[in-house]
Coordinates of C-alpha atoms and ligand atoms in Angstrom, one line a residue:
X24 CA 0.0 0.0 0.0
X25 CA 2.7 2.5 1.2
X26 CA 4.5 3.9 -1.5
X27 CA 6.7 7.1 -2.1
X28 CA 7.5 9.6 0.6
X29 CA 6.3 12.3 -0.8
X30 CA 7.3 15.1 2.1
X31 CA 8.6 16.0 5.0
X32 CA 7.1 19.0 6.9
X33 CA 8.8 20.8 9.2
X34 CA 7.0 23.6 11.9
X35 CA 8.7 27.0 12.0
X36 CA 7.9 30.2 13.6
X37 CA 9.9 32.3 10.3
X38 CA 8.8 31.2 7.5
X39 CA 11.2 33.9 5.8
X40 CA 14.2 33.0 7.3
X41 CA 13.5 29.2 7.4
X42 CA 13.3 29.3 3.4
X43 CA 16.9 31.4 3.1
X44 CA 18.4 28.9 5.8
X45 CA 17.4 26.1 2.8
X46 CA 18.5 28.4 0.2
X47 CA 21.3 30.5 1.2
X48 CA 23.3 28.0 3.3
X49 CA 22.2 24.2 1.5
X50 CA 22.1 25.8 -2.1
X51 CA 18.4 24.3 -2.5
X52 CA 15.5 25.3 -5.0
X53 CA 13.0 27.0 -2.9
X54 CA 9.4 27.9 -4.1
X55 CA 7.7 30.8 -3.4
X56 CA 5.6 31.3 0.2
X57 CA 1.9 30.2 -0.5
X58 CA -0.8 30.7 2.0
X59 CA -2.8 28.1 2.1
X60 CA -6.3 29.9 4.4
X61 CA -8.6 26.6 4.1
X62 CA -5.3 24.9 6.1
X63 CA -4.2 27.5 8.3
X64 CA -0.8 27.5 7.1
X65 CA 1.3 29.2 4.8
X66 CA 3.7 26.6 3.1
X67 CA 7.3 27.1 1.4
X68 CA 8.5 23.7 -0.6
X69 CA 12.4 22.8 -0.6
X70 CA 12.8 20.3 -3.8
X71 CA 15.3 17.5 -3.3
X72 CA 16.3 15.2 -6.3
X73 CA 14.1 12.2 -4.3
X74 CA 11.7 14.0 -2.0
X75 CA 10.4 17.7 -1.1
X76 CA 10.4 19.1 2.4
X77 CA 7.3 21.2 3.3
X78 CA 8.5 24.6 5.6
X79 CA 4.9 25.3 7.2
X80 CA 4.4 28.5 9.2
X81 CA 1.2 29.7 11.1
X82 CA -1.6 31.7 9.2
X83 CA -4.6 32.4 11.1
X84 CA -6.2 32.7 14.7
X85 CA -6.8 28.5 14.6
X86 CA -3.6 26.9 12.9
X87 CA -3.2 23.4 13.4
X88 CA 0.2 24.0 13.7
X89 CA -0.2 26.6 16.6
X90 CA -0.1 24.3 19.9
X91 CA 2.9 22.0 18.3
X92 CA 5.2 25.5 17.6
X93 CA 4.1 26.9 21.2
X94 CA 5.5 23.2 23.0
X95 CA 8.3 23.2 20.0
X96 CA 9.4 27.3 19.9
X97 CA 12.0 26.4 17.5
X98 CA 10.0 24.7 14.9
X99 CA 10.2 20.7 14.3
X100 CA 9.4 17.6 12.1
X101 CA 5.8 17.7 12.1
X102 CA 4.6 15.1 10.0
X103 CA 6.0 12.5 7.4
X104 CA 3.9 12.6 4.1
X105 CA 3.5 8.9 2.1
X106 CA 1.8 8.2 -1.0
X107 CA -0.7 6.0 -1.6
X108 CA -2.4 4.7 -4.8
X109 CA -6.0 5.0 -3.6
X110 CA -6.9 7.2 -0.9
X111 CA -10.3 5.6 0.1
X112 CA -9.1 2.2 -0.1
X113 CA -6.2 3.3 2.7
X114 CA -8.6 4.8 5.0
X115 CA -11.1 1.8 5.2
X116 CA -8.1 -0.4 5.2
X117 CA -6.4 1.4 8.5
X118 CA -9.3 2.2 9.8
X119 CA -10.7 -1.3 9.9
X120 CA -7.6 -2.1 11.5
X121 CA -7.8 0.3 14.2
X122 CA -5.9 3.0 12.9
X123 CA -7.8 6.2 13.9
X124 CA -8.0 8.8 11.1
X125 CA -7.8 12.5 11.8
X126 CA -10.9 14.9 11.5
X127 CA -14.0 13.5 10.0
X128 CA -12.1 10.4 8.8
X129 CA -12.9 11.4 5.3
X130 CA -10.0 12.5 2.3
X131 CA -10.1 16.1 1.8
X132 CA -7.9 18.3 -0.7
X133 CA -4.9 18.9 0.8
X134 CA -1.6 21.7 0.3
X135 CA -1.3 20.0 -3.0
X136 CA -5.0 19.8 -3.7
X137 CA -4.9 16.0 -3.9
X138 CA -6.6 14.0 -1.4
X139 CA -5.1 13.4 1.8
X140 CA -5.5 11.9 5.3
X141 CA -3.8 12.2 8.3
X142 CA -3.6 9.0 10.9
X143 CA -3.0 10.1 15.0
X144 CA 0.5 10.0 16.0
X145 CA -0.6 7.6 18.9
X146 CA -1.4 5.0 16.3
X147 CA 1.9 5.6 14.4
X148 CA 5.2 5.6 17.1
X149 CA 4.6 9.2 17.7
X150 CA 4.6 10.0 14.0
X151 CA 1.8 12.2 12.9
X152 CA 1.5 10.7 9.3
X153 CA -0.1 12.3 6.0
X154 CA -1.2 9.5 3.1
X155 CA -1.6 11.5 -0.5
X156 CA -3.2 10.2 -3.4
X157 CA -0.2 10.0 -5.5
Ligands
CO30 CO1 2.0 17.6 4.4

């Protein structure tokens, strides 16, 4: 089922500086800030010849990222992104196996407007964990 990793996103309180920090002192292609409203984030992507790394910074009163920044001041991994062929067929699949599924349990667009789902870190070693339609 588990294919690709897709992303690795990473909490920081400078979105700004966190992007020249990739840039200026790794030499990496950096996109352009993109605020993302419906997520409550605004998102930079570092692009790595096998993978991308997702910089995400607070946007809004009610970002989801807002309680793990305030326990993590510095920023941190927040979630490992894996891609899956069929998005519905994962869910049902964890879920019948116990796996609890984030939110209403249902895929929903996500920063890359494919469907996503995220599975509790309790259910995954502490991981929080993103499955993309790939
Ligand atoms: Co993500």
């Amino acid at each position: 089922m588990i294919g690709r990793l897709n992303h690795v996103a990473i909490a920081v309180p400078d979105l700004a500086a966190a992007a020249a920090h990739y840039r200026d002192r790794l030499g990496a292609n950096v996109s352009d800030p993109a605020e993302q409203p419906e997520h409550g984030v605004t998102t930079v992507f570092v692009e790595l010849p096998n993978t991308k790394i997702e910089l995400l910074e607070p946007l809004g009163e009610n970002s989801p990222i807002a309680t793990f920044l305030s326990r993590n001041p510095d920023g941190g991994i927040h979630h490992l992104c894996y891609e899956v062929d069929d998005i519905g067929d994962a869910g049902r699949k964890l879920a019948g196996l116990g796996v609890r599924i984030l939110g209403s349990g249902e895929p929903r667009p996500g920063a890359h407007g494919k469907p996503v789902l995220f599975l509790h870190p309790k259910d995954f070693m502490g991981t929080l964990i993103e499955l993309e339609e790939a």
